[in-house]
PDB file of C-alpha atoms in Angstrom:
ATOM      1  CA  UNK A   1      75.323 128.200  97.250  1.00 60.00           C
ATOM      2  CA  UNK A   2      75.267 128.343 100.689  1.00 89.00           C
ATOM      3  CA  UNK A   3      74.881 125.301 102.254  1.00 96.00           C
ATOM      4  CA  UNK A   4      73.924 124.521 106.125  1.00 96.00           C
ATOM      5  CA  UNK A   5      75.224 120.792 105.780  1.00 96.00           C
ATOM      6  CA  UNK A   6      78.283 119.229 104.388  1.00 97.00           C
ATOM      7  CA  UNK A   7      78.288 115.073 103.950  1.00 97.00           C
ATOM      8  CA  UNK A   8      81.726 113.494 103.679  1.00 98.00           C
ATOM      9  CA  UNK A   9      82.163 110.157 102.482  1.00 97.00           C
ATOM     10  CA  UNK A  10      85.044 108.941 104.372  1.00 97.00           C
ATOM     11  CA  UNK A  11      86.809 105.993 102.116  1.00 96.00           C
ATOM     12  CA  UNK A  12      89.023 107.672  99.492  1.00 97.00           C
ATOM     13  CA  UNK A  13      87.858 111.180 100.032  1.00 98.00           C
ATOM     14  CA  UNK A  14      88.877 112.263 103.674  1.00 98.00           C
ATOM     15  CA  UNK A  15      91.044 109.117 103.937  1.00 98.00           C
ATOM     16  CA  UNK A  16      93.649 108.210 101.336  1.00 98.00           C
ATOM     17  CA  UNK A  17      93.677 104.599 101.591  1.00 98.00           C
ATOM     18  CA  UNK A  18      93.405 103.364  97.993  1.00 98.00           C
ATOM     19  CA  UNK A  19      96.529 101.480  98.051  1.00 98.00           C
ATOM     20  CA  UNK A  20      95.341  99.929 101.269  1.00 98.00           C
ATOM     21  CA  UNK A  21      92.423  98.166  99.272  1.00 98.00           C
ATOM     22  CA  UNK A  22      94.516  97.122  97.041  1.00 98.00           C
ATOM     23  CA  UNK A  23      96.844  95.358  99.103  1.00 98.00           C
ATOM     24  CA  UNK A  24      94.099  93.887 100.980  1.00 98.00           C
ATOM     25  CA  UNK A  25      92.389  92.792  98.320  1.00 98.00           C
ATOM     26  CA  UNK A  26      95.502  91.496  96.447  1.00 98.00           C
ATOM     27  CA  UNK A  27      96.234  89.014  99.326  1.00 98.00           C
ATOM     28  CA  UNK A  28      92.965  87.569  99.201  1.00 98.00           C
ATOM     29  CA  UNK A  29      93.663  86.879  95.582  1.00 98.00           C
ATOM     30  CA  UNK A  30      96.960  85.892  95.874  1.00 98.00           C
ATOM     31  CA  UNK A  31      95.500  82.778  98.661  1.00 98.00           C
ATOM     32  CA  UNK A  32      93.070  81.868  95.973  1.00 98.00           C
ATOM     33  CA  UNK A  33      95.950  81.530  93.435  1.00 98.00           C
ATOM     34  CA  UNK A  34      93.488  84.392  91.119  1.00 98.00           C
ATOM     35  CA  UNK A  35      95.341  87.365  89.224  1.00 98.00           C
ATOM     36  CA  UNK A  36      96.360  90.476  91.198  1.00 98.00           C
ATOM     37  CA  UNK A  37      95.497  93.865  90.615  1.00 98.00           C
ATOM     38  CA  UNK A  38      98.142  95.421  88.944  1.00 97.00           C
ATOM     39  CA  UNK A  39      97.899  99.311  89.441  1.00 98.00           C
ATOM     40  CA  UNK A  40      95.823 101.801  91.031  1.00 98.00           C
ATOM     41  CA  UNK A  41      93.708 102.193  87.275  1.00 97.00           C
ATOM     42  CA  UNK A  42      93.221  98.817  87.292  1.00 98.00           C
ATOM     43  CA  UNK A  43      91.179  98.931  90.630  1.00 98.00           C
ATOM     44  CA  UNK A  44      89.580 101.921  90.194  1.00 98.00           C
ATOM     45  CA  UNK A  45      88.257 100.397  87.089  1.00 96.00           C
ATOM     46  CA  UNK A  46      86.917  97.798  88.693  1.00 97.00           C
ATOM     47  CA  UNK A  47      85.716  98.729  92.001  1.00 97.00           C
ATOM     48  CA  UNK A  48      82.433  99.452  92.509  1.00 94.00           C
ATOM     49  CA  UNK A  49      78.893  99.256  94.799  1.00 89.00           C
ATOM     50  CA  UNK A  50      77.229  97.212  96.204  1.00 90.00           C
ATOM     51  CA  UNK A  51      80.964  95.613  97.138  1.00 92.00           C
ATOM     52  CA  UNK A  52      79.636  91.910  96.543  1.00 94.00           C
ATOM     53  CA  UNK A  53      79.690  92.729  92.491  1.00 95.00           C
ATOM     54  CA  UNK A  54      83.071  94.102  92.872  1.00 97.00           C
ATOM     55  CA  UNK A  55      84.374  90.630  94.142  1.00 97.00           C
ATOM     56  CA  UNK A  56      82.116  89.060  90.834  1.00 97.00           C
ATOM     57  CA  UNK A  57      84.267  91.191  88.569  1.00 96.00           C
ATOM     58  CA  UNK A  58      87.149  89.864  90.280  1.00 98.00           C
ATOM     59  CA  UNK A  59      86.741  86.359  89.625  1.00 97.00           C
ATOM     60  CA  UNK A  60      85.585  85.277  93.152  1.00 98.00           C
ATOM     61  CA  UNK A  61      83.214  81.840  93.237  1.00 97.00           C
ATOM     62  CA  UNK A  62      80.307  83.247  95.394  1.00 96.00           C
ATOM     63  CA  UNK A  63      78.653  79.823  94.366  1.00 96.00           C
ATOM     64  CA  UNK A  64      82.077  78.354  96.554  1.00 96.00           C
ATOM     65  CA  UNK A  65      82.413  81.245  99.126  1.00 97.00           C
ATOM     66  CA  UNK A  66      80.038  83.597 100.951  1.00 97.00           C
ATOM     67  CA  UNK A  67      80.321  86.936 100.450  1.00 95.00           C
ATOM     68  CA  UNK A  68      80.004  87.172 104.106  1.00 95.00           C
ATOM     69  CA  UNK A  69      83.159  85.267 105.170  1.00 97.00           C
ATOM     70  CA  UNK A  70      85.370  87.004 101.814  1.00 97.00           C
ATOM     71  CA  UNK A  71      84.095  90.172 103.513  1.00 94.00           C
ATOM     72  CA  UNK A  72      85.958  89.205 106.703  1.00 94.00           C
ATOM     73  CA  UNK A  73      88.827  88.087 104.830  1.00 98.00           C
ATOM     74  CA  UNK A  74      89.447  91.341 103.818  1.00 96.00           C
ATOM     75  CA  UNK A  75      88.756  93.793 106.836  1.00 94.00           C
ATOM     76  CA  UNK A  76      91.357  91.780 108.573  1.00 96.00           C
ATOM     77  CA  UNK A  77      93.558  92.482 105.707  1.00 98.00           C
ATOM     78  CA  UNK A  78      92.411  95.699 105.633  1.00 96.00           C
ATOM     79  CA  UNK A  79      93.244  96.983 109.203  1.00 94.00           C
ATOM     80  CA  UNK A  80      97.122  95.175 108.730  1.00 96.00           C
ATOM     81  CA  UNK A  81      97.850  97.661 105.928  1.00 97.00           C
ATOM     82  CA  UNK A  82      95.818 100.684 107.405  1.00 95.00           C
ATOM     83  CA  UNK A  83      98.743 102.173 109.301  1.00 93.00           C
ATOM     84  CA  UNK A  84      99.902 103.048 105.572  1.00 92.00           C
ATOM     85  CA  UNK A  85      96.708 105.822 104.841  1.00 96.00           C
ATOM     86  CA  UNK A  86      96.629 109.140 105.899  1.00 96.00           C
ATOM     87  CA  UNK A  87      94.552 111.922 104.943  1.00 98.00           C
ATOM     88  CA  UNK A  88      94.360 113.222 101.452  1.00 97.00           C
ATOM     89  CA  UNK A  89      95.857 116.896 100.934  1.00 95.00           C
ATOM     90  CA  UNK A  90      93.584 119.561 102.165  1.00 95.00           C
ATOM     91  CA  UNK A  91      91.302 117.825 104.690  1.00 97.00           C
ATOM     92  CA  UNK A  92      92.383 118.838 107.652  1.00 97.00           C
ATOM     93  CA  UNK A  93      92.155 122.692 106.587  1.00 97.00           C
ATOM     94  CA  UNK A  94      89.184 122.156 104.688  1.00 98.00           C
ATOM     95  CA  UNK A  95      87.375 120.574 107.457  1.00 98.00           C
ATOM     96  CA  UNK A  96      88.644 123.380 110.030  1.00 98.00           C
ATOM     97  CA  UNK A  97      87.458 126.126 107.653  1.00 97.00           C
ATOM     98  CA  UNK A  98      84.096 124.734 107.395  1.00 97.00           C
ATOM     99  CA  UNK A  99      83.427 124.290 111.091  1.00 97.00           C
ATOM    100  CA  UNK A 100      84.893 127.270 111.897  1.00 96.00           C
ATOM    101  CA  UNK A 101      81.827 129.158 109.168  1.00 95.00           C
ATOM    102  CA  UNK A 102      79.150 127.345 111.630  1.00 95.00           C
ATOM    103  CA  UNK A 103      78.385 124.381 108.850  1.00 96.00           C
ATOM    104  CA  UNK A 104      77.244 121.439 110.031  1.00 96.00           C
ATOM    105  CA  UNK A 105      79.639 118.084 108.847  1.00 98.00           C
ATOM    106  CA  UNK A 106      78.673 114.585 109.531  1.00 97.00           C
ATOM    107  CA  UNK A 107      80.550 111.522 107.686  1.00 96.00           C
ATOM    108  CA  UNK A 108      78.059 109.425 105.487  1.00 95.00           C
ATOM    109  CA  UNK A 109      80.047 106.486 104.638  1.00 92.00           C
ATOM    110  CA  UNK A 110      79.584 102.263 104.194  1.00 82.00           C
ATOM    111  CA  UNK A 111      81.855 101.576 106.479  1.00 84.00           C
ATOM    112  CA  UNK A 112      81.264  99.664 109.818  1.00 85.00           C
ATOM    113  CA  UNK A 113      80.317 102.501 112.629  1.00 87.00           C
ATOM    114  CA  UNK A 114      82.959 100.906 114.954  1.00 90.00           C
ATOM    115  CA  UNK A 115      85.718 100.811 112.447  1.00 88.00           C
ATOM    116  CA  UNK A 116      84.920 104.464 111.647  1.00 92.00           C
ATOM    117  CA  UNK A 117      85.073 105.746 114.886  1.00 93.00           C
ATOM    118  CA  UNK A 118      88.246 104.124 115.436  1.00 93.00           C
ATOM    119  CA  UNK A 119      89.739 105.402 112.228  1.00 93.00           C
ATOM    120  CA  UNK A 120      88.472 109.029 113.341  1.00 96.00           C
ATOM    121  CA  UNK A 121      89.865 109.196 116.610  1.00 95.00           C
ATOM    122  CA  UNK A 122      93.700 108.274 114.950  1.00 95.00           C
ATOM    123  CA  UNK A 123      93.612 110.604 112.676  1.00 96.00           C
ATOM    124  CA  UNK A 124      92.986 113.010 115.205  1.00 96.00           C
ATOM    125  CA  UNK A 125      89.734 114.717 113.011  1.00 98.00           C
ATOM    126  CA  UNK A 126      86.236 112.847 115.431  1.00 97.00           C
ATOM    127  CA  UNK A 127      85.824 116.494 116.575  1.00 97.00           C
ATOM    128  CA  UNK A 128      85.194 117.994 113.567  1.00 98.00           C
ATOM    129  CA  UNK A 129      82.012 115.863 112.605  1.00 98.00           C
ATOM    130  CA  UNK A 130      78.112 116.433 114.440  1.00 96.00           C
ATOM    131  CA  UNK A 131      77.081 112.905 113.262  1.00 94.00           C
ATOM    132  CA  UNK A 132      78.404 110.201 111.565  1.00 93.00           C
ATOM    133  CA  UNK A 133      76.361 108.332 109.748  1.00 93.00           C
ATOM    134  CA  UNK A 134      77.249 104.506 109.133  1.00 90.00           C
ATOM    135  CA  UNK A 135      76.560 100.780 108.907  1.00 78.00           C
ATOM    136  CA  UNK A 136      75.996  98.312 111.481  1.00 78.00           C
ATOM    137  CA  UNK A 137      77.846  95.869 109.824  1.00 57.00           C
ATOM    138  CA  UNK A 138      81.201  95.180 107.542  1.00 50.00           C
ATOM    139  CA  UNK A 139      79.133  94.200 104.106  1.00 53.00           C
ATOM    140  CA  UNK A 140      79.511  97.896 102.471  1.00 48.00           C
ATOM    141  CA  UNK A 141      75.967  97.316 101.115  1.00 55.00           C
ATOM    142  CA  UNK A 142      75.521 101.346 100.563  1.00 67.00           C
ATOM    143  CA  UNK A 143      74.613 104.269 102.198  1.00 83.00           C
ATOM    144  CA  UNK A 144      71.928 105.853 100.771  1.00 86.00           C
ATOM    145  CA  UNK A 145      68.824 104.395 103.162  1.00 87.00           C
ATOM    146  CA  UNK A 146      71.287 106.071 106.225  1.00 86.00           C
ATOM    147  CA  UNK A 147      71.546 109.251 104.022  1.00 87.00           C
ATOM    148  CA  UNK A 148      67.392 109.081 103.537  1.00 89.00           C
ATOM    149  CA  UNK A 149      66.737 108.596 106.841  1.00 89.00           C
ATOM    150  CA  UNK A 150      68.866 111.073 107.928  1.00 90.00           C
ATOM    151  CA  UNK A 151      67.466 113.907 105.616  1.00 87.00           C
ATOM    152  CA  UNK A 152      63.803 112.702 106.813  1.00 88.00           C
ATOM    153  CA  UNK A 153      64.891 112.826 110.838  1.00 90.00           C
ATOM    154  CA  UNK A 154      66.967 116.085 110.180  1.00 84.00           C
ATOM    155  CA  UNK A 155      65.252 118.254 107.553  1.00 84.00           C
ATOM    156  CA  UNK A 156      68.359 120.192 106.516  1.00 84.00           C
ATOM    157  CA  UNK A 157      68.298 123.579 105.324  1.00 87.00           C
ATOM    158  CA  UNK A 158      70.631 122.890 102.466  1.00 94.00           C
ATOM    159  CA  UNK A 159      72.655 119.562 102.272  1.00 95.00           C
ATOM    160  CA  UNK A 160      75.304 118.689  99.878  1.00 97.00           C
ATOM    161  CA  UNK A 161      77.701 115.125  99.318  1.00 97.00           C
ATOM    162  CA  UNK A 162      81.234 115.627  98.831  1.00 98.00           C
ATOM    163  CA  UNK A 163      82.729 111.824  97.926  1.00 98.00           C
ATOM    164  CA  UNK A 164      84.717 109.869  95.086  1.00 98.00           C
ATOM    165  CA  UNK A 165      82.371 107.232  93.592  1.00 97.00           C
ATOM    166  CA  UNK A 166      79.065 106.674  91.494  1.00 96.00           C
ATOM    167  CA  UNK A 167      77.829 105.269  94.498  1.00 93.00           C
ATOM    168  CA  UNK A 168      78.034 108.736  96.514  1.00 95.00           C
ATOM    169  CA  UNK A 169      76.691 110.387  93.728  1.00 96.00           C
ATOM    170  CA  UNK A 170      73.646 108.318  93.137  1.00 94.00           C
ATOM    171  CA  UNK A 171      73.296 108.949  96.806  1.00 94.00           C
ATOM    172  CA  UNK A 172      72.823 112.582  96.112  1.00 95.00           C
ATOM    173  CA  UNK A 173      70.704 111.951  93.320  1.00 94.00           C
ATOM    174  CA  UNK A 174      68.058 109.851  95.250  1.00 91.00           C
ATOM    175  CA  UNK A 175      67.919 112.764  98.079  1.00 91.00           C
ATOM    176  CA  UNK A 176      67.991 115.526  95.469  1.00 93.00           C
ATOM    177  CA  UNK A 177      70.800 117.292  96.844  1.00 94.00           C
ATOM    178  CA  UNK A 178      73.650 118.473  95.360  1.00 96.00           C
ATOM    179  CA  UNK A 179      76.753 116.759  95.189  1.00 97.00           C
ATOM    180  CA  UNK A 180      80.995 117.122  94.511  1.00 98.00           C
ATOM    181  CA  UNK A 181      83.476 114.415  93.325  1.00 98.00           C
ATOM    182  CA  UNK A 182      86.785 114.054  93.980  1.00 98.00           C
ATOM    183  CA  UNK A 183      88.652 112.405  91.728  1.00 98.00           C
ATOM    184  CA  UNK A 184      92.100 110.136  92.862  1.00 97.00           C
ATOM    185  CA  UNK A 185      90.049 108.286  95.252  1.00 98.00           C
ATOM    186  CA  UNK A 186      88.317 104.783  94.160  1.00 98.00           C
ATOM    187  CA  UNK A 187      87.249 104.699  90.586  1.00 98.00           C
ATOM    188  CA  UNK A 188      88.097 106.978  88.130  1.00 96.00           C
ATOM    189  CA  UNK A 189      88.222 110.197  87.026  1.00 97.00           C
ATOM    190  CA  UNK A 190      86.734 109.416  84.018  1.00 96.00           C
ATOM    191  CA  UNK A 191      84.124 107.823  85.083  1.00 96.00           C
ATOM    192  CA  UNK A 192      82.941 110.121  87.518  1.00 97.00           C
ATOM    193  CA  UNK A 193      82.454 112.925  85.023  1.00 97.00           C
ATOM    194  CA  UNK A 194      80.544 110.641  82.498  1.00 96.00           C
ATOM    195  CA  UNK A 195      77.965 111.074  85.444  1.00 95.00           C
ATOM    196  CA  UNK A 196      78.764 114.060  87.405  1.00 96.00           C
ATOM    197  CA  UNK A 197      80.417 117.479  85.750  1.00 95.00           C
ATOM    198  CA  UNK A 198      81.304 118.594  89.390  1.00 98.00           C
ATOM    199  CA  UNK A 199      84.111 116.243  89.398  1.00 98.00           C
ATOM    200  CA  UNK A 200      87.583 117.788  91.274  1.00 98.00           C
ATOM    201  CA  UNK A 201      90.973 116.812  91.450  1.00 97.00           C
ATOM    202  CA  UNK A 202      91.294 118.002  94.811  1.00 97.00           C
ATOM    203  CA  UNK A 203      89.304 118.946  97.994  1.00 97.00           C
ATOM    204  CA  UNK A 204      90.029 122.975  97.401  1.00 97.00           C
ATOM    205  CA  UNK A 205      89.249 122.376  93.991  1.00 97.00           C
ATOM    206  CA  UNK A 206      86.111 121.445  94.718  1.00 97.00           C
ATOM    207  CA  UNK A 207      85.008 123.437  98.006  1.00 97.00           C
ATOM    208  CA  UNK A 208      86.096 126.638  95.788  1.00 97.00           C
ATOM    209  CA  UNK A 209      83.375 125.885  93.216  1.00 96.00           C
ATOM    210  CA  UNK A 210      80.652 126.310  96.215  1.00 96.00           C
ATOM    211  CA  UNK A 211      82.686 129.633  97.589  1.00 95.00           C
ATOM    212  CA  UNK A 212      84.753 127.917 100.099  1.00 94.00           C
ATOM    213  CA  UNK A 213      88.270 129.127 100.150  1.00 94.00           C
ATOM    214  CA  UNK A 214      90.839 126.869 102.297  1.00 90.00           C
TER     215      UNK A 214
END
């Protein structure tokens, strides 16, 4: 398929920073004397969108604490572990080979636009993207109203999501374009192909299946 537009989600499929969530997450638990997660399957079990019924599976009060101040909480936590993530195996090349074919690639992701940039810019990869497409806050409430008004603005020739949750492909699903999992990032592999059968283990994996070799 030959596709004019590539959207990357950014957490956990360019950026390997699973065991950053946990740790973040983990403190916050830790203050509120609740059980920790345990291992990487235990989070990627229970993480999910919109991030406020993540924290419910958790155990956290939202009757005692606003989402809006745990959310805080945790992108402080957050950005003292971040130094640990890099990028997963493949990106960089992947993301070469595609600008150098004369795709476009933007970043669709639910993370704050000013955190984004920032992370872009260290790792060194901001010039490989023609948009990024983000929130305006920290909240992580979803991305698929950016996504929609993107596609309405931009009227693609042929757009496709590459990311590593349910929430990137239900994304796809409510634009009607296509759409790749990778698997290793925030939930599991499992579950992804319960709802998606283009579900990778790894970024070549996955551009191969739609003829890109890296």
């Amino acid at each position: 398929m030959d596709y004019t537009h590539i959207l990357w989600d950014f957490n956990g499929t360019i950026l390997d920073d699973v065991s950053v969530g946990i740790n973040a997450i983990n403190v916050l638990l830790k203050r509120r004397k609740m059980p920790i997660i345990s291992s990487q399957e235990e989070y990627r079990a229970k993480f999910c969108f919109p991030v406020i019924d993540y924290y419910r599976k958790l155990g956290f009060d939202l009757q005692k604490e606003r989402f809006e101040d745990i959310s805080v909480e945790w992108v402080k936590e957050y950005k003292h572990f971040l130094a640990q993530a890099g990028l997963r195996n493949g990106v960089k090349k992947a993301l070469e080979t595609i600008q150098n074919s004369g795709k476009k690639q933007l970043i669709l992701s639910a993370t704050e636009r000013k955190m984004l940039k920032t992370q872009l810019k260290s790792l060194k990869i901001e010039s490989y993207f023609d948009d990024i497409l983000a929130l305006d806050d920290i909240y992580a409430a979803g991305k698929t109203e950016l996504a929609k008004n993107w596609l309405e603005r931009e009227k693609p020739g042929k757009a496709i999501i590459i990311g590593d949750t349910d929430h990137d492909y239900e994304t796809a699903k409510a634009l009607s374009v296509d759409c790749l999992l990778i698997a290793g990032g925030h939930q599991s592999k499992q579950g992804l192909m319960s709802l998606c059968p283009n579900t990778f283990d790894s970024i070549p994996e996955a551009l191969a299946s739609i003829g890109i070799t890296i």
